[in-house]
XYZ file of C-alpha atoms in Angstrom:
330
model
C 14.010 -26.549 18.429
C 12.723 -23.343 17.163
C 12.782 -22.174 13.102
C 14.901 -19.710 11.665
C 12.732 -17.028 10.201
C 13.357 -14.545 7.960
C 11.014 -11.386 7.437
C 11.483 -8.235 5.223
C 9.557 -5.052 5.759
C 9.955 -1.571 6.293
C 11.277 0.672 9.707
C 7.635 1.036 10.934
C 6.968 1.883 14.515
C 4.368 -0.927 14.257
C 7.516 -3.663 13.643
C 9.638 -1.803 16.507
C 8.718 -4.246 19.115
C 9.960 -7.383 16.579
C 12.836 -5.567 15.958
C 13.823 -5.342 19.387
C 12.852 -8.163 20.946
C 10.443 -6.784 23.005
C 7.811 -8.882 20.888
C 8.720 -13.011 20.127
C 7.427 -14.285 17.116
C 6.654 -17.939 19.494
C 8.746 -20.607 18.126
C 10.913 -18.691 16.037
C 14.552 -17.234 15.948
C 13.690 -14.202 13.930
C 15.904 -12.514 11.500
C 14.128 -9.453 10.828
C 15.271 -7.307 7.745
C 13.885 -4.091 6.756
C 13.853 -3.056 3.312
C 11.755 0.151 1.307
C 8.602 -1.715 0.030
C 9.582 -1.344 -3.942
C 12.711 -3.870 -2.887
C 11.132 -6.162 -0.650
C 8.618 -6.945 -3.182
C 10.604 -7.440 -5.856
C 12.960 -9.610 -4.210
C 10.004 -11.543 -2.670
C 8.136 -12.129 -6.179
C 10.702 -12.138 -8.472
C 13.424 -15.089 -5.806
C 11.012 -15.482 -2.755
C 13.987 -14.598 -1.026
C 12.526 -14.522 2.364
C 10.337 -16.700 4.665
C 7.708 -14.699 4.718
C 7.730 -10.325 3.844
C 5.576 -6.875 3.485
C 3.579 -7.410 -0.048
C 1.670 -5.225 -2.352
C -1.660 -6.070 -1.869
C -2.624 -5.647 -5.488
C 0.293 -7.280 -6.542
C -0.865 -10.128 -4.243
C -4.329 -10.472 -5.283
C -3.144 -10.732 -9.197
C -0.924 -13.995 -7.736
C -4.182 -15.294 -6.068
C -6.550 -14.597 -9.290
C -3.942 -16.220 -11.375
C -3.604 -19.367 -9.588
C -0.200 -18.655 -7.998
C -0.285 -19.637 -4.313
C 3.549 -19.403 -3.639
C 2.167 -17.051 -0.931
C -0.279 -16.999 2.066
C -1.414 -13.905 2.918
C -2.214 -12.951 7.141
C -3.836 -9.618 7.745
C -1.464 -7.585 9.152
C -2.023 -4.435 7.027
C 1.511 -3.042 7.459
C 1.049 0.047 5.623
C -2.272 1.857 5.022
C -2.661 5.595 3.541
C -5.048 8.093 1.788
C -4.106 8.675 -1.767
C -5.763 12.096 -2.431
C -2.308 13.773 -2.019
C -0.492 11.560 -4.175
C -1.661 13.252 -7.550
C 0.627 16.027 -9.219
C 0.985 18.019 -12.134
C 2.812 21.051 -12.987
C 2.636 24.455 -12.082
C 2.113 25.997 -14.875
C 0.356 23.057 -16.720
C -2.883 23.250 -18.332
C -4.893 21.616 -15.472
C -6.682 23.910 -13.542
C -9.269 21.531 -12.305
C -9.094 17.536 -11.710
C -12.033 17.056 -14.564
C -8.946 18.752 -17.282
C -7.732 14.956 -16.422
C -10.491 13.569 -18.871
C -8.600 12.001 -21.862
C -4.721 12.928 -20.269
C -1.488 10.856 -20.420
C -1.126 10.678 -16.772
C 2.238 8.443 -15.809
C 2.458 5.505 -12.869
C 5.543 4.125 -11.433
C 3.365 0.691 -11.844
C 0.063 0.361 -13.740
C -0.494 -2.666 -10.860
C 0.514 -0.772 -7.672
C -1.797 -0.647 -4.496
C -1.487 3.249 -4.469
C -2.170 3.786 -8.091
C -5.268 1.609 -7.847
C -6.967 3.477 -5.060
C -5.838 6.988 -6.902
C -7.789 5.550 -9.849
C -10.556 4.882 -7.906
C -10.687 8.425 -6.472
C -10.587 9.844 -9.869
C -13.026 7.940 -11.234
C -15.806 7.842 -8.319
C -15.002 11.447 -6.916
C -13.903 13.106 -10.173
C -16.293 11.312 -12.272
C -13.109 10.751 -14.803
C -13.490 7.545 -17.477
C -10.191 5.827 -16.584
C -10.349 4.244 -20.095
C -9.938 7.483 -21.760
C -6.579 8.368 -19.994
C -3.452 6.892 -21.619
C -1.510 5.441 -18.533
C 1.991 5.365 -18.749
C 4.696 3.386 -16.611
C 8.304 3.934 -15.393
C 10.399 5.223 -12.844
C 9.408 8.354 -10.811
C 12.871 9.661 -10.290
C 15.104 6.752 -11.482
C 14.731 5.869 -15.109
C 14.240 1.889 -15.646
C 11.754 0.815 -13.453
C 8.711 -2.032 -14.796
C 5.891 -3.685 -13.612
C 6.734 -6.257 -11.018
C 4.945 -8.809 -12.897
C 3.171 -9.238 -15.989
C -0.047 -7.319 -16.639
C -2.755 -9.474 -18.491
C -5.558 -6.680 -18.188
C -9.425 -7.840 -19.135
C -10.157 -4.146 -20.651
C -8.269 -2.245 -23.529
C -6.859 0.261 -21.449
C -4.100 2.398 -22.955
C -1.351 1.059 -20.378
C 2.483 1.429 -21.938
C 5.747 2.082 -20.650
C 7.617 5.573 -21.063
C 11.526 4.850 -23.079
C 14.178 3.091 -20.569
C 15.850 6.155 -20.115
C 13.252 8.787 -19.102
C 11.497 9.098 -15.789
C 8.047 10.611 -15.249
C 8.894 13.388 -13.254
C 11.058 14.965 -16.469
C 8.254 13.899 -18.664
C 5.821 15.838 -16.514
C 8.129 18.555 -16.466
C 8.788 18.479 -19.959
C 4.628 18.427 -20.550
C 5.285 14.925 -21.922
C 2.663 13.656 -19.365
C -0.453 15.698 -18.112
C 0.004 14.560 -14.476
C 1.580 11.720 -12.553
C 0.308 9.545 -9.347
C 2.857 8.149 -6.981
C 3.464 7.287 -3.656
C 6.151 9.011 -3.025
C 6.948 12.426 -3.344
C 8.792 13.775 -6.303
C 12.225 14.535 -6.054
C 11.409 18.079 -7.285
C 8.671 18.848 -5.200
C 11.091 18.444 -1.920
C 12.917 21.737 -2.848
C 11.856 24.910 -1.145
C 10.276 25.966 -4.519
C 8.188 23.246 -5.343
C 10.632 22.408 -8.540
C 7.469 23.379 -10.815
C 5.218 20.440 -9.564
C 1.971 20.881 -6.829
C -0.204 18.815 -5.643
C -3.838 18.048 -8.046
C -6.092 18.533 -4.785
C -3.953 21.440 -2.345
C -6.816 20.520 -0.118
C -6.207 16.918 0.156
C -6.254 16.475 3.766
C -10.010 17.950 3.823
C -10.484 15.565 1.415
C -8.917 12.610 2.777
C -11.082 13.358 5.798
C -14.406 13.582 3.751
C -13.283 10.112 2.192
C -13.282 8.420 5.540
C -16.523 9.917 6.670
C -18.767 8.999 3.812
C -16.646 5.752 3.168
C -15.222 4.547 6.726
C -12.377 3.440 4.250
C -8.455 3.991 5.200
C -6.858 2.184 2.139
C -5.092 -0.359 2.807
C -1.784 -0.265 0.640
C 0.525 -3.826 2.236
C -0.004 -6.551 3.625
C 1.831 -9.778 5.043
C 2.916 -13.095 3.086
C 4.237 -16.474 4.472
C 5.715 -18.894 1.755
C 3.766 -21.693 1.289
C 6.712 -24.077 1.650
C 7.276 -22.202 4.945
C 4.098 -23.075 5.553
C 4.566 -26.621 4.789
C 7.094 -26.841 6.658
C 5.427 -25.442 10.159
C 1.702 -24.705 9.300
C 1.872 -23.007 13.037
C 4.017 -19.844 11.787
C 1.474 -17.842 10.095
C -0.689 -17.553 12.739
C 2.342 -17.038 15.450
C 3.556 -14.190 12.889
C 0.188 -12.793 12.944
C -0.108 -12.497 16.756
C 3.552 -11.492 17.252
C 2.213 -8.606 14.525
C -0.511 -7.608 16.623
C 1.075 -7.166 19.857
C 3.925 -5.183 18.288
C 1.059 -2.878 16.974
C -0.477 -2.394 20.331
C 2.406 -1.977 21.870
C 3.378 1.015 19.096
C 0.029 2.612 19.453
C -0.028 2.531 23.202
C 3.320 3.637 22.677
C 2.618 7.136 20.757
C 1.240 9.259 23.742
C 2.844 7.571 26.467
C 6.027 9.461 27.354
C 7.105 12.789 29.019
C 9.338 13.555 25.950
C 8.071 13.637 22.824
C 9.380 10.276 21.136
C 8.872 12.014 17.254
C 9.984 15.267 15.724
C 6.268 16.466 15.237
C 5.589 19.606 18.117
C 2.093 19.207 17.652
C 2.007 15.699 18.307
C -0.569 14.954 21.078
C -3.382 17.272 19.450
C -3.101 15.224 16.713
C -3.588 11.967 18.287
C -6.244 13.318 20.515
C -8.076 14.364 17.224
C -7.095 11.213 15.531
C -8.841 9.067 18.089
C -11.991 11.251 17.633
C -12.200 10.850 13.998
C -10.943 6.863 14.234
C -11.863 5.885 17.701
C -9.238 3.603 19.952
C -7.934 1.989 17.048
C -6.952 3.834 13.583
C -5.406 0.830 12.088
C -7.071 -2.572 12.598
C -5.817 -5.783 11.628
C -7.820 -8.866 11.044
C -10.448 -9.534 8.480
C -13.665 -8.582 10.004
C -13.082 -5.171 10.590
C -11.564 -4.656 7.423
C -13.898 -6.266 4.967
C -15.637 -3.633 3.595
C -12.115 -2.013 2.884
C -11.335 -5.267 1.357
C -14.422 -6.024 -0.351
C -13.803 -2.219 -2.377
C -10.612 -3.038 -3.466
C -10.901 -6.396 -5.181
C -13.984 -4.051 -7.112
C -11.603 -1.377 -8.120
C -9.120 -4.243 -9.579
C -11.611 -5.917 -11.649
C -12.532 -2.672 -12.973
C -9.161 -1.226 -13.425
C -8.552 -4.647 -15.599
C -6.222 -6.280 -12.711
C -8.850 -9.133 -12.017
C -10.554 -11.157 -14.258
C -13.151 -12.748 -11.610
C -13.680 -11.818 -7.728
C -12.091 -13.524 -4.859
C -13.295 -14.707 -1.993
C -12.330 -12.270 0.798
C -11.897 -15.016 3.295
C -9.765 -17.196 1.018
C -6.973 -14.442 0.556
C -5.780 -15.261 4.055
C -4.292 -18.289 5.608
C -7.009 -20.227 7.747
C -5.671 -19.880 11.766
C -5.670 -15.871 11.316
C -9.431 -15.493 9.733
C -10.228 -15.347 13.151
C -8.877 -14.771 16.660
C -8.904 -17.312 19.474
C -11.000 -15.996 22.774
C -10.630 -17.736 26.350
């Protein structure tokens, strides 16, 4: 008899194999459901609506630090990115350089977020900024209404508020309400031939996202991959199936990229890029598993406790459900 499973996470090419069958999760009949990650986790935190889904992995660590074990992490880092071109301000703003940042209001859809924690850390280890000195304001980036997907409890006094319920930071940055704004996604405004008024804080970000992973050998890791712990109750054999149904889908994408006489993505340039990606990354540009990730890992959980997200340090190993710490060998 196998187990209905559900799992919510977004369209990624590393999923594509789940989604169409080409990749079993073993044991399972498996309902896969892809959502944007702002949905998934919310539904996941706020009903645990699904067997097991994509998570923030800030948002997850805060559970863990807190006592809450509704959810077992595996580490299948679904989503990964740099985060130096994911600061803006406006055009004609008053900052010229990123150290005009010191003592801004700089706005956040989520004080909590994976994104905004690694932007943080950029600004305060590259830029040399004292995060306590910014005023930090939440909300919506182009929706007004937005909060934090769970309580914050910080350990600092950081100035951390929401904007009103029906304002979003992209007018307030437009309006010169905030100094600057960090987001994963794009602005609406910035999508329009013009720019809309906003530009990026570092217009050489991909120089700098490059210098990042040379000095640091550190591509952020943004998601990762829960199981329910009732799930888990139920069939303590699921996370690790999950894990290795993950992993082959993975391969299978990256093998996947080059492999083909057409070119299977709109992007004409495609095959220079993965021939320089492989000799800036090597074989593998986005490893699962624990060991190869720890130092990633390990940087994080520092950047949470002092960003005010963690009150003490987890153990790396503990974050992750036992049968995936490490791979079987024959």
């Amino acid at each position: 008899m196998t187990l209905d499973l559900t799992f919510a996470c977004g369209r990624y090419d590393r999923v594509a194999a789940l989604a169409d069958g080409r990749v079993q999760v073993e044991g399972c009949d498996l309902d896969l459901i892809h959502l944007e990650p702002e949905e998934c986790f919310w539904r996941m935190l706020q009903g645990e609506e699904f067997d097991a889904a994509e998570m923030s992995f800030g948002s997850y660590c805060m559970l863990r630090a807190r006592g809450d074990d509704r959810f077992t992490a595996i580490p299948a880092f679904l989503s990964r990115s740099f985060r130096h071109n994911a600061i803006y301000v406006r055009d004609d703003g008053s900052i010229d350089d990123p150290t005009d940042l010191e003592g801004s209001t700089i706005g956040v859809p989520e004080y909590q977020m994976t994104a905004a924690v690694w932007i943080r850390g950029v600004l305060a280890d590259e830029v040399g900024l004292d995060l306590g000195r910014i005023r930090w304001r939440t909300g919506g980036l182009d929706e007004p209404g937005r909060i934090e997907r769970q309580p914050l409890a910080l350990t600092n006094d950081f100035d951390v508020a929401p904007i009103p319920n029906d304002r979003t930071l992209t007018e307030m940055l437009l309006s010169g309400e905030l100094d600057a704004i960090t987001c994963p996604r794009i602005p609406r405004p910035m999508r329009e031939p013009d720019g809309g008024g906003i530009r990026r804080l570092f217009p050489d970000y991909a120089a700098r996202e490059l210098a990042y992973w040379q000095r640091t050998k550190i591509f952020p890791i943004m998601h990762l991959v829960v199981v329910r712990r009732d799930v888990i109750e139920r069939a303590p054999w699921l996370p690790t199936s999950l894990y290795k149904a993950l992993r082959q889908a993975k391969e299978m994408a990256l093998d996947g990229l080059a492999d083909a006489p057409a070119l299977a993505y709109m992007q004409p340039f495609l095959l220079d890029s993965l021939e320089r990606q492989a000799e800036v990354f090597g074989a593998d540009p986005w490893p699962y598993g624990i060991e190869p990730n720890r130092h990633v890992i390990a940087t994080f959980l520092d950047l949470l406790g002092a960003q005010g997200l963690l009150a003490d340090r987890l153990d790396i190993d503990d974050l992750f459900y036992a049968g995936t710490r490490r791979e079987s060998r024959i």
